[in-house]
mmCIF file of C-alpha atoms in Angstrom:
data_model
loop_
_atom_site.group_PDB
_atom_site.id
_atom_site.type_symbol
_atom_site.label_atom_id
_atom_site.label_comp_id
_atom_site.label_asym_id
_atom_site.label_seq_id
_atom_site.Cartn_x
_atom_site.Cartn_y
_atom_site.Cartn_z
ATOM 1 C CA MET U 778 11.875 23.134 -19.170
ATOM 2 C CA ALA U 779 8.778 20.952 -18.334
ATOM 3 C CA ARG U 780 7.256 21.543 -21.604
ATOM 4 C CA SER U 781 10.719 20.788 -23.372
ATOM 5 C CA LEU U 782 11.176 17.373 -21.292
ATOM 6 C CA TYR U 783 7.459 16.936 -22.568
ATOM 7 C CA GLU U 784 7.966 17.152 -26.378
ATOM 8 C CA TRP U 785 11.593 15.556 -26.033
ATOM 9 C CA LEU U 786 9.548 12.293 -24.071
ATOM 10 C CA TRP U 787 7.017 12.413 -26.671
ATOM 11 C CA GLN U 788 8.581 12.663 -30.248
ATOM 12 C CA HIS U 789 6.980 10.264 -32.543
ATOM 13 C CA GLU U 790 10.432 8.461 -33.284
ATOM 14 C CA PHE U 791 10.714 6.989 -29.899
ATOM 15 C CA TRP U 792 6.879 5.466 -29.969
ATOM 16 C CA LEU U 793 5.854 4.849 -33.814
ATOM 17 C CA PRO U 794 7.580 3.157 -36.145
ATOM 18 C CA PRO U 795 9.688 4.926 -39.052
ATOM 19 C CA GLY U 796 7.385 7.008 -41.046
ATOM 20 C CA ILE U 797 4.503 7.198 -38.829
ATOM 21 C CA THR U 798 3.972 10.384 -37.060
ATOM 22 C CA TRP U 799 1.137 11.266 -34.088
ATOM 23 C CA GLU U 800 -1.058 13.063 -36.910
ATOM 24 C CA ASP U 801 -1.283 9.439 -38.272
ATOM 25 C CA MET U 802 -2.749 8.542 -34.879
ATOM 26 C CA GLN U 803 -5.880 11.114 -34.587
ATOM 27 C CA GLU U 804 -8.790 9.932 -33.473
ATOM 28 C CA SER U 805 -12.233 10.184 -34.840
ATOM 29 C CA GLU U 806 -15.773 9.657 -33.687
ATOM 30 C CA ASP U 807 -15.744 5.962 -34.910
ATOM 31 C CA ILE U 808 -11.831 5.029 -34.229
ATOM 32 C CA HIS U 809 -10.274 5.842 -31.199
ATOM 33 C CA TYR U 810 -6.687 4.938 -30.026
ATOM 34 C CA PRO U 811 -4.998 4.407 -26.789
ATOM 35 C CA GLN U 812 -4.536 7.718 -24.782
ATOM 36 C CA PRO U 813 -1.378 8.068 -22.501
ATOM 37 C CA ARG U 814 -3.647 10.109 -19.940
ATOM 38 C CA ASP U 815 -6.275 6.945 -19.710
ATOM 39 C CA LEU U 816 -3.240 5.060 -17.778
ATOM 40 C CA LEU U 817 -3.978 7.478 -14.722
ATOM 41 C CA LEU U 818 -7.104 5.847 -14.234
ATOM 42 C CA SER U 819 -5.115 2.366 -12.863
ATOM 43 C CA ILE U 820 -4.178 4.431 -9.887
ATOM 44 C CA PRO U 821 -8.010 4.819 -8.286
ATOM 45 C CA PHE U 822 -8.851 1.631 -9.535
ATOM 46 C CA ALA U 823 -5.529 0.121 -7.774
ATOM 47 C CA LEU U 824 -7.140 2.097 -4.659
ATOM 48 C CA ILE U 825 -10.099 0.246 -4.917
ATOM 49 C CA LEU U 826 -8.672 -2.788 -5.551
ATOM 50 C CA VAL U 827 -6.953 -2.332 -2.205
ATOM 51 C CA VAL U 828 -10.445 -2.129 -0.314
ATOM 52 C CA ILE U 829 -11.888 -4.468 -2.128
ATOM 53 C CA ARG U 830 -9.428 -6.923 -0.996
ATOM 54 C CA CYS U 831 -9.284 -5.887 2.557
ATOM 55 C CA ALA U 832 -13.034 -6.570 2.689
ATOM 56 C CA PHE U 833 -12.664 -10.060 0.825
ATOM 57 C CA GLU U 834 -9.975 -11.108 3.558
ATOM 58 C CA ARG U 835 -11.881 -9.911 6.538
ATOM 59 C CA ALA U 836 -14.997 -11.247 5.123
ATOM 60 C CA ILE U 837 -14.392 -14.163 3.293
ATOM 61 C CA ALA U 838 -10.828 -15.825 3.384
ATOM 62 C CA LEU U 839 -10.343 -15.371 6.991
ATOM 63 C CA PRO U 840 -13.774 -17.147 8.152
ATOM 64 C CA LEU U 841 -13.074 -19.550 5.492
ATOM 65 C CA SER U 842 -9.504 -20.325 6.971
ATOM 66 C CA THR U 843 -11.000 -21.108 10.486
ATOM 67 C CA LYS U 844 -13.724 -23.598 8.812
ATOM 68 C CA LEU U 845 -10.832 -25.373 6.541
ATOM 69 C CA GLY U 846 -8.926 -26.041 9.777
ATOM 70 C CA VAL U 847 -6.102 -23.512 9.309
ATOM 71 C CA ARG U 848 -4.641 -22.619 12.779
ATOM 72 C CA ASP U 849 -1.835 -20.259 13.320
ATOM 73 C CA LYS U 850 1.176 -21.611 15.441
ATOM 74 C CA GLN U 851 1.275 -20.445 18.960
ATOM 75 C CA ARG U 852 4.698 -18.978 18.976
ATOM 76 C CA PRO U 853 7.055 -18.101 22.075
ATOM 77 C CA LYS U 854 6.994 -13.946 22.764
ATOM 78 C CA ALA U 855 10.183 -12.491 23.261
ATOM 79 C CA GLN U 856 10.373 -10.671 26.429
ATOM 80 C CA PRO U 857 10.380 -6.973 26.568
ATOM 81 C CA ASN U 858 13.672 -5.636 26.260
ATOM 82 C CA LEU U 859 14.983 -2.316 25.530
ATOM 83 C CA VAL U 860 18.335 -2.872 24.515
ATOM 84 C CA LEU U 861 17.904 -5.947 22.779
ATOM 85 C CA GLU U 862 14.633 -4.198 21.226
ATOM 86 C CA THR U 863 16.267 -1.058 19.946
ATOM 87 C CA PHE U 864 19.151 -3.117 18.333
ATOM 88 C CA TYR U 865 16.826 -5.047 16.534
ATOM 89 C CA SER U 866 14.898 -2.301 15.376
ATOM 90 C CA MET U 867 17.789 0.044 14.706
ATOM 91 C CA CYS U 868 20.960 -2.247 13.887
ATOM 92 C CA CYS U 869 20.167 -5.687 12.818
ATOM 93 C CA LYS U 870 17.622 -8.709 13.306
ATOM 94 C CA ASN U 871 20.346 -11.304 13.119
ATOM 95 C CA PRO U 872 22.995 -10.368 14.972
ATOM 96 C CA GLU U 873 26.852 -12.149 14.400
ATOM 97 C CA GLU U 874 28.575 -14.066 17.516
ATOM 98 C CA GLY U 875 30.657 -10.729 18.514
ATOM 99 C CA GLU U 876 27.366 -8.238 18.646
ATOM 100 C CA LEU U 877 25.499 -11.136 20.692
ATOM 101 C CA THR U 878 28.116 -11.298 23.212
ATOM 102 C CA SER U 879 28.551 -7.763 23.474
ATOM 103 C CA LEU U 880 24.853 -7.539 23.746
ATOM 104 C CA SER U 881 25.035 -10.472 26.558
ATOM 105 C CA LYS U 882 27.013 -8.191 28.529
ATOM 106 C CA GLN U 883 24.893 -5.095 28.316
ATOM 107 C CA CYS U 884 21.929 -6.941 29.248
ATOM 108 C CA ASP U 885 23.740 -9.256 31.915
ATOM 109 C CA LEU U 886 22.259 -12.690 30.097
ATOM 110 C CA PRO U 887 23.356 -15.156 28.559
ATOM 111 C CA VAL U 888 24.646 -15.436 25.086
ATOM 112 C CA ARG U 889 22.355 -18.228 24.378
ATOM 113 C CA LYS U 890 19.319 -16.217 25.866
ATOM 114 C CA VAL U 891 20.230 -13.402 23.880
ATOM 115 C CA GLU U 892 20.344 -15.766 21.073
ATOM 116 C CA ARG U 893 16.526 -17.062 21.830
ATOM 117 C CA TRP U 894 15.298 -13.663 22.415
ATOM 118 C CA PHE U 895 16.306 -12.835 18.588
ATOM 119 C CA ARG U 896 15.116 -15.523 17.213
ATOM 120 C CA ARG U 897 11.838 -15.477 18.896
ATOM 121 C CA ARG U 898 11.451 -11.839 17.884
ATOM 122 C CA ARG U 899 12.131 -12.612 14.326
ATOM 123 C CA ASN U 900 9.240 -15.505 14.123
ATOM 124 C CA MET U 901 6.946 -12.602 15.997
ATOM 125 C CA ASP U 902 7.686 -10.429 12.808
ATOM 126 C CA ARG U 903 6.745 -13.239 10.555
ATOM 127 C CA PRO U 904 3.331 -13.744 8.933
ATOM 128 C CA SER U 905 0.617 -15.985 10.501
ATOM 129 C CA LEU U 906 -0.570 -18.793 8.634
ATOM 130 C CA SER U 907 -3.620 -17.119 8.014
ATOM 131 C CA LYS U 908 -2.561 -14.498 6.695
ATOM 132 C CA LYS U 909 -0.835 -16.486 3.855
ATOM 133 C CA PHE U 910 -3.776 -18.122 3.569
ATOM 134 C CA CYS U 911 -5.763 -14.889 2.840
ATOM 135 C CA GLU U 912 -3.222 -13.602 0.812
ATOM 136 C CA ALA U 913 -3.269 -16.750 -1.247
ATOM 137 C CA CYS U 914 -7.486 -16.854 -1.516
ATOM 138 C CA TRP U 915 -7.241 -13.195 -2.848
ATOM 139 C CA ARG U 916 -4.728 -13.903 -5.657
ATOM 140 C CA PHE U 917 -6.234 -16.664 -6.586
ATOM 141 C CA THR U 918 -9.540 -15.285 -6.815
ATOM 142 C CA PHE U 919 -7.776 -12.350 -8.730
ATOM 143 C CA TYR U 920 -6.115 -14.874 -11.310
ATOM 144 C CA ILE U 921 -9.146 -16.792 -11.974
ATOM 145 C CA ILE U 922 -11.170 -13.781 -13.045
ATOM 146 C CA SER U 923 -8.545 -12.084 -14.732
ATOM 147 C CA PHE U 924 -7.633 -15.478 -16.690
ATOM 148 C CA PHE U 925 -11.306 -16.041 -17.769
ATOM 149 C CA THR U 926 -11.752 -12.525 -18.728
ATOM 150 C CA GLY U 927 -8.678 -12.439 -20.696
ATOM 151 C CA LEU U 928 -10.124 -15.617 -22.489
ATOM 152 C CA ALA U 929 -13.555 -14.128 -22.952
ATOM 153 C CA VAL U 930 -12.202 -11.142 -24.401
ATOM 154 C CA LEU U 931 -9.721 -12.740 -27.007
ATOM 155 C CA TYR U 932 -11.520 -15.884 -27.773
ATOM 156 C CA ASP U 933 -12.881 -13.916 -30.783
ATOM 157 C CA LYS U 934 -9.825 -12.123 -31.993
ATOM 158 C CA PRO U 935 -8.044 -13.091 -35.204
ATOM 159 C CA TRP U 936 -4.077 -12.492 -33.133
ATOM 160 C CA PHE U 937 -4.908 -15.039 -30.426
ATOM 161 C CA TRP U 938 -5.033 -17.646 -32.996
ATOM 162 C CA ASP U 939 -2.712 -16.370 -35.304
ATOM 163 C CA HIS U 940 -0.258 -14.556 -33.767
ATOM 164 C CA ARG U 941 0.788 -12.690 -36.636
ATOM 165 C CA GLU U 942 -1.882 -10.713 -36.691
ATOM 166 C CA CYS U 943 -0.803 -9.148 -33.500
ATOM 167 C CA TRP U 944 1.021 -6.527 -36.398
ATOM 168 C CA THR U 945 -1.238 -6.196 -39.198
ATOM 169 C CA GLY U 946 -2.500 -2.454 -39.586
ATOM 170 C CA TYR U 947 0.268 -1.671 -36.567
ATOM 171 C CA PRO U 948 0.266 0.861 -35.335
ATOM 172 C CA GLN U 949 -3.163 2.311 -36.714
ATOM 173 C CA GLN U 950 -5.000 -0.510 -34.682
ATOM 174 C CA PRO U 951 -8.254 1.134 -32.965
ATOM 175 C CA LEU U 952 -8.890 0.289 -29.282
ATOM 176 C CA GLN U 953 -11.719 -1.771 -28.296
ATOM 177 C CA ARG U 954 -13.536 -1.161 -25.308
ATOM 178 C CA SER U 955 -12.995 -4.669 -23.831
ATOM 179 C CA LEU U 956 -9.267 -4.312 -24.286
ATOM 180 C CA PHE U 957 -9.210 -1.171 -22.490
ATOM 181 C CA TRP U 958 -11.159 -2.601 -19.465
ATOM 182 C CA TYR U 959 -8.818 -5.666 -19.690
ATOM 183 C CA TYR U 960 -5.667 -3.926 -19.470
ATOM 184 C CA MET U 961 -7.353 -1.683 -16.851
ATOM 185 C CA LEU U 962 -7.755 -4.512 -14.879
ATOM 186 C CA GLU U 963 -4.204 -6.074 -15.054
ATOM 187 C CA LEU U 964 -2.624 -2.773 -14.446
ATOM 188 C CA SER U 965 -4.503 -1.735 -11.425
ATOM 189 C CA PHE U 966 -3.958 -5.577 -10.076
ATOM 190 C CA TYR U 967 -0.099 -4.757 -10.076
ATOM 191 C CA TRP U 968 -0.032 -1.372 -9.113
ATOM 192 C CA SER U 969 -2.218 -2.681 -5.975
ATOM 193 C CA LEU U 970 0.646 -5.277 -5.417
ATOM 194 C CA VAL U 971 3.107 -2.774 -5.321
ATOM 195 C CA PHE U 972 0.870 -0.454 -2.946
ATOM 196 C CA THR U 973 0.424 -3.503 -0.610
ATOM 197 C CA LEU U 974 3.977 -4.750 -0.955
ATOM 198 C CA PRO U 975 5.328 -3.480 2.323
ATOM 199 C CA PHE U 976 2.483 -5.248 4.184
ATOM 200 C CA ASP U 977 2.093 -8.549 1.923
ATOM 201 C CA VAL U 978 4.374 -11.977 2.773
ATOM 202 C CA LYS U 979 7.668 -11.320 2.032
ATOM 203 C CA ARG U 980 9.502 -14.130 0.474
ATOM 204 C CA LYS U 981 13.154 -14.992 -0.245
ATOM 205 C CA ASP U 982 12.485 -13.697 -3.620
ATOM 206 C CA PHE U 983 11.455 -10.240 -2.581
ATOM 207 C CA LYS U 984 13.884 -8.092 -4.629
ATOM 208 C CA GLU U 985 12.752 -10.516 -8.018
ATOM 209 C CA GLN U 986 9.252 -9.798 -6.875
ATOM 210 C CA ILE U 987 9.882 -6.116 -7.151
ATOM 211 C CA VAL U 988 12.043 -6.372 -10.407
ATOM 212 C CA HIS U 989 8.667 -8.248 -11.340
ATOM 213 C CA HIS U 990 6.123 -5.612 -10.619
ATOM 214 C CA ALA U 991 8.067 -3.023 -11.884
ATOM 215 C CA ALA U 992 8.826 -4.247 -15.013
ATOM 216 C CA THR U 993 5.251 -5.395 -15.642
ATOM 217 C CA ILE U 994 3.982 -2.006 -14.964
ATOM 218 C CA PHE U 995 6.262 -0.683 -17.332
ATOM 219 C CA LEU U 996 5.786 -3.186 -20.084
ATOM 220 C CA ILE U 997 1.703 -2.656 -19.576
ATOM 221 C CA SER U 998 2.101 1.257 -19.726
ATOM 222 C CA PHE U 999 4.321 1.361 -22.542
ATOM 223 C CA SER U 1000 2.267 -1.345 -24.565
ATOM 224 C CA TYR U 1001 -0.658 0.773 -24.118
ATOM 225 C CA CYS U 1002 0.692 4.041 -25.350
ATOM 226 C CA ALA U 1003 2.408 2.506 -28.093
ATOM 227 C CA ASN U 1004 -0.517 0.420 -28.875
ATOM 228 C CA TYR U 1005 1.100 -2.847 -28.267
ATOM 229 C CA ILE U 1006 -2.503 -3.786 -27.116
ATOM 230 C CA ARG U 1007 -2.424 -6.927 -29.092
ATOM 231 C CA ILE U 1008 0.540 -8.320 -28.160
ATOM 232 C CA GLY U 1009 -0.025 -7.330 -24.237
ATOM 233 C CA THR U 1010 -3.240 -9.056 -24.013
ATOM 234 C CA LEU U 1011 -1.132 -12.484 -24.916
ATOM 235 C CA VAL U 1012 1.535 -11.977 -22.646
ATOM 236 C CA MET U 1013 -0.991 -11.363 -19.580
ATOM 237 C CA VAL U 1014 -3.280 -14.374 -20.788
ATOM 238 C CA ILE U 1015 -0.195 -16.600 -20.446
ATOM 239 C CA HIS U 1016 0.963 -15.363 -17.217
ATOM 240 C CA ASP U 1017 -2.015 -15.887 -15.809
ATOM 241 C CA ALA U 1018 -2.642 -19.145 -17.162
ATOM 242 C CA SER U 1019 0.176 -20.716 -14.395
ATOM 243 C CA ASP U 1020 -0.704 -18.518 -11.340
ATOM 244 C CA CYS U 1021 -4.389 -19.992 -11.353
ATOM 245 C CA PHE U 1022 -2.884 -23.129 -10.224
ATOM 246 C CA LEU U 1023 0.216 -21.662 -7.981
ATOM 247 C CA GLU U 1024 -2.185 -19.923 -5.079
ATOM 248 C CA PRO U 1025 -4.561 -23.160 -4.785
ATOM 249 C CA THR U 1026 -1.195 -24.822 -4.012
ATOM 250 C CA LYS U 1027 -0.675 -22.953 -1.498
ATOM 251 C CA ILE U 1028 -4.044 -22.806 -0.010
ATOM 252 C CA PHE U 1029 -3.886 -26.979 0.367
ATOM 253 C CA ASN U 1030 -0.522 -26.872 1.303
ATOM 254 C CA TYR U 1031 -1.493 -24.126 4.632
ATOM 255 C CA MET U 1032 -4.453 -26.872 5.298
ATOM 256 C CA LYS U 1033 -2.272 -29.395 5.388
ATOM 257 C CA TRP U 1034 -4.016 -31.672 2.288
ATOM 258 C CA LYS U 1035 -0.632 -32.768 1.298
ATOM 259 C CA LYS U 1036 -1.982 -35.365 -1.520
ATOM 260 C CA THR U 1037 -4.204 -32.611 -3.071
ATOM 261 C CA CYS U 1038 -1.199 -30.176 -2.652
ATOM 262 C CA ASP U 1039 1.283 -32.237 -4.440
ATOM 263 C CA SER U 1040 -0.776 -32.897 -7.326
ATOM 264 C CA LEU U 1041 -1.419 -29.476 -7.806
ATOM 265 C CA PHE U 1042 1.790 -28.527 -7.394
ATOM 266 C CA MET U 1043 3.083 -31.253 -10.280
ATOM 267 C CA ILE U 1044 0.345 -29.642 -12.589
ATOM 268 C CA PHE U 1045 1.363 -25.811 -11.687
ATOM 269 C CA SER U 1046 4.836 -26.862 -12.540
ATOM 270 C CA ALA U 1047 4.021 -28.414 -16.064
ATOM 271 C CA VAL U 1048 1.688 -25.341 -17.045
ATOM 272 C CA PHE U 1049 4.263 -23.014 -15.768
ATOM 273 C CA LEU U 1050 7.423 -24.273 -17.320
ATOM 274 C CA ILE U 1051 5.357 -25.207 -20.793
ATOM 275 C CA SER U 1052 3.466 -21.359 -20.806
ATOM 276 C CA ARG U 1053 6.599 -19.501 -19.798
ATOM 277 C CA LEU U 1054 9.259 -21.739 -21.553
ATOM 278 C CA ILE U 1055 8.095 -22.605 -24.561
ATOM 279 C CA VAL U 1056 4.736 -20.658 -25.172
ATOM 280 C CA TYR U 1057 6.068 -17.471 -24.127
ATOM 281 C CA PRO U 1058 9.250 -17.458 -26.439
ATOM 282 C CA TYR U 1059 7.337 -18.462 -29.500
ATOM 283 C CA THR U 1060 4.221 -17.009 -28.987
ATOM 284 C CA VAL U 1061 5.772 -13.235 -27.582
ATOM 285 C CA LEU U 1062 9.616 -13.017 -27.631
ATOM 286 C CA TYR U 1063 9.953 -14.401 -31.239
ATOM 287 C CA ASN U 1064 6.715 -13.076 -32.350
ATOM 288 C CA THR U 1065 7.926 -9.241 -31.359
ATOM 289 C CA TYR U 1066 11.641 -9.683 -31.713
ATOM 290 C CA TYR U 1067 11.661 -11.334 -35.531
ATOM 291 C CA TYR U 1068 8.266 -11.298 -37.333
ATOM 292 C CA SER U 1069 7.152 -7.641 -36.043
ATOM 293 C CA MET U 1070 10.435 -6.751 -38.345
ATOM 294 C CA LYS U 1071 8.682 -7.874 -41.582
ATOM 295 C CA ILE U 1072 6.010 -4.946 -40.709
ATOM 296 C CA PHE U 1073 8.300 -2.451 -39.894
ATOM 297 C CA GLN U 1074 11.670 -1.182 -39.270
ATOM 298 C CA PRO U 1075 12.839 -0.971 -35.693
ATOM 299 C CA PHE U 1076 13.047 1.831 -33.578
ATOM 300 C CA PHE U 1077 13.147 2.887 -29.968
ATOM 301 C CA GLY U 1078 10.144 1.195 -28.875
ATOM 302 C CA TYR U 1079 11.050 -1.821 -30.183
ATOM 303 C CA TYR U 1080 14.272 -2.289 -28.465
ATOM 304 C CA PHE U 1081 12.211 -1.063 -25.124
ATOM 305 C CA VAL U 1082 9.679 -3.415 -25.255
ATOM 306 C CA ASN U 1083 11.949 -6.548 -26.478
ATOM 307 C CA THR U 1084 14.320 -5.422 -23.307
ATOM 308 C CA LEU U 1085 11.136 -5.556 -21.233
ATOM 309 C CA LEU U 1086 9.766 -8.798 -22.636
ATOM 310 C CA ILE U 1087 13.567 -10.388 -22.124
ATOM 311 C CA ILE U 1088 13.892 -9.179 -18.216
ATOM 312 C CA LEU U 1089 10.384 -10.987 -17.724
ATOM 313 C CA GLN U 1090 12.120 -14.165 -19.525
ATOM 314 C CA LEU U 1091 14.943 -13.959 -17.511
ATOM 315 C CA LEU U 1092 12.591 -13.671 -14.086
ATOM 316 C CA HIS U 1093 10.814 -17.134 -15.619
ATOM 317 C CA VAL U 1094 14.027 -18.702 -15.956
ATOM 318 C CA PHE U 1095 14.957 -18.085 -12.305
ATOM 319 C CA TRP U 1096 12.005 -19.429 -11.166
ATOM 320 C CA SER U 1097 12.044 -22.495 -13.020
ATOM 321 C CA CYS U 1098 15.054 -23.395 -11.469
ATOM 322 C CA ILE U 1099 13.831 -23.398 -8.393
ATOM 323 C CA ILE U 1100 10.242 -25.177 -9.631
ATOM 324 C CA ILE U 1101 12.770 -27.668 -11.432
ATOM 325 C CA HIS U 1102 14.706 -28.256 -8.095
ATOM 326 C CA MET U 1103 11.633 -28.793 -5.853
ATOM 327 C CA VAL U 1104 10.160 -31.232 -8.852
ATOM 328 C CA TYR U 1105 13.220 -33.347 -8.759
ATOM 329 C CA LYS U 1106 13.397 -33.528 -4.712
ATOM 330 C CA PHE U 1107 9.696 -34.433 -5.427
ATOM 331 C CA ILE U 1108 10.358 -37.445 -7.195
ATOM 332 C CA LEU U 1109 13.149 -38.238 -5.044
ATOM 333 C CA GLN U 1110 11.120 -37.946 -1.874
ATOM 334 C CA GLY U 1111 7.907 -38.502 -2.650
ATOM 335 C CA THR U 1112 6.610 -35.319 -0.994
ATOM 336 C CA MET U 1113 6.851 -31.439 -2.249
ATOM 337 C CA GLU U 1114 9.609 -29.640 -0.519
ATOM 338 C CA LYS U 1115 8.698 -26.494 1.521
ATOM 339 C CA ASP U 1116 8.559 -23.676 -1.183
ATOM 340 C CA MET U 1117 12.098 -22.186 -1.222
ATOM 341 C CA ARG U 1118 10.963 -18.771 -1.695
ATOM 342 C CA SER U 1119 9.149 -18.471 1.804
ATOM 343 C CA ASP U 1120 10.283 -17.113 4.304
ATOM 344 C CA THR U 1121 9.747 -20.000 6.750
ATOM 345 C CA GLU U 1122 9.501 -19.657 10.412
ATOM 346 C CA GLU U 1123 12.991 -20.334 12.492
ATOM 347 C CA SER U 1124 13.348 -23.761 14.286
ATOM 348 C CA ASP U 1125 13.515 -23.489 18.208
ATOM 349 C CA LYS U 1126 15.480 -26.880 18.456
ATOM 350 C CA ASP U 1127 18.076 -24.812 20.145
ATOM 351 C CA GLU U 1128 15.566 -23.924 22.768
ATOM 352 C CA GLU U 1129 13.969 -27.337 23.255
ATOM 353 C CA ARG U 1130 17.711 -28.787 23.357
ATOM 354 C CA ASP U 1131 17.869 -25.721 26.276
ATOM 355 C CA LYS U 1132 15.459 -26.778 27.891
ATOM 356 C CA ILE U 1133 16.208 -30.518 27.878
ATOM 357 C CA MET U 1134 19.780 -29.504 29.069
ATOM 358 C CA GLU U 1135 18.164 -27.647 31.686
ATOM 359 C CA LYS U 1136 16.032 -30.367 32.921
ATOM 360 C CA GLU U 1137 18.679 -33.085 33.223
ATOM 361 C CA LYS U 1138 20.921 -30.307 35.277
ATOM 362 C CA ASN U 1139 18.277 -29.901 37.435
ATOM 363 C CA GLY U 1140 17.692 -33.637 37.539
ATOM 364 C CA ILE U 1141 21.653 -34.300 38.324
ATOM 365 C CA THR U 1142 21.548 -31.593 41.190
ATOM 366 C CA TYR U 1143 18.257 -33.146 42.668
ATOM 367 C CA PHE U 1144 20.204 -36.503 42.692
ATOM 368 C CA SER U 1145 23.210 -34.613 44.157
ATOM 369 C CA ASN U 1146 21.198 -33.288 46.578
ATOM 370 C CA VAL U 1147 19.448 -36.359 47.655
ATOM 371 C CA THR U 1148 22.457 -38.309 47.681
ATOM 372 C CA SER U 1149 24.409 -35.921 49.742
ATOM 373 C CA ASN U 1150 22.026 -36.161 52.487
ATOM 374 C CA GLY U 1151 22.754 -39.869 52.457
ATOM 375 C CA TYR U 1152 19.125 -41.369 51.280
ATOM 376 C CA ILE U 1153 17.355 -42.359 48.168
ATOM 377 C CA GLN U 1154 13.798 -42.955 48.376
ATOM 378 C CA ARG U 1155 11.663 -45.054 45.668
ATOM 379 C CA ASN U 1156 8.287 -45.639 45.100
ATOM 380 C CA GLY U 1157 7.161 -43.997 48.585
ATOM 381 C CA SER U 1158 9.375 -46.251 50.472
ATOM 382 C CA GLU U 1159 11.043 -45.257 53.503
ATOM 383 C CA PRO U 1160 14.636 -43.756 53.469
ATOM 384 C CA LEU U 1161 17.252 -45.951 53.226
ATOM 385 C CA ASN U 1162 19.516 -44.250 56.445
ATOM 386 C CA SER U 1163 16.121 -44.129 58.973
ATOM 387 C CA ARG U 1164 16.056 -47.709 58.954
ATOM 388 C CA ALA U 1165 19.337 -49.193 58.014
ATOM 389 C CA HIS U 1166 23.235 -48.966 57.462
ATOM 390 C CA LEU U 1167 25.707 -51.563 56.108
ATOM 391 C CA THR U 1168 27.802 -53.751 58.443
ATOM 392 C CA ASN U 1169 30.122 -55.963 56.537
ATOM 393 C CA GLY U 1170 28.037 -55.923 53.720
ATOM 394 C CA HIS U 1171 25.002 -56.429 55.577
ATOM 395 C CA VAL U 1172 21.612 -54.700 56.518
ATOM 396 C CA LYS U 1173 21.442 -54.074 60.183
ATOM 397 C CA GLU U 1174 18.433 -52.253 61.619
ATOM 398 C CA ARG U 1175 19.132 -49.323 63.717
#
């Protein structure tokens, strides 16, 4: 059964244009084509990248955050409570009003204190500022290396300047070693992001990130197997271009360098919108969907690759709407709005208000106790009832 599934999966009708079979893709001593088994190398390479990342964050990024003045906010810790901790871990991290009332009765605590406990407990699970800084440093380092590696590999390739060259001789386009290692670098990085996804900073677009990583891995893998190497390299360079500006924007934001952060954010926004909404559709989508049809007839691989490319474009539109909204707020307010994708720490305004109310209550209680005893002491003077009392509106010594 496994052999039948294998033979069905690797039918040349799925992977190659009409009229081309796997016999036409036979390798020789001088000509090498992409082999699906090569993709297995990306798994150990991804694990190596995870190890390199851990070492980088510990040895370089974390000490750098301290020198640059990135300080973690001191968060009040939630007091140990077995009932609340069990509910937090097993049921819900943000209980409704009815659940808060039920938990308050079980713990014999006021509802407001139970609500405060959950707020503090959620904040304890949120990543620290130094963790965000280290993650941004790692991604910035990789995107810079990857982007300039892509430029170094592609600057002398004809399809980098004339995109129609992506289809010259397709699919019988020999694989060059530089393109192989560039592909392995990118694919291994996205596999490493999948491996570390449970431990990375979770943002509000967590689900979109999963879709993005899955679509990227599928796209890179399928484009490699179907020898869409040339179009794949263009996709990777276009994506890395804007990411090189996104991560330093986050870094300067964590450092509280507002002007530098705002300037980089505007540059990132321009590069992102141009590369993802103009360059990508024209260079990749139009080229793959329309111009490739002048070279060969549609087949399964054509539809599959275009589907993945369109999924990426839909994600580009989603993130572009967020960025445009942030730019609009920036123009109106003169400062960059917090990243709406970020999972920001919850405010303790309610807790501060409780403290103020408690102080006011204590002050009123103290005042009531003092006045009920018939004396008011101010500026260290004697108590009034110890030296005088009012008689017909006059002070009279006792």
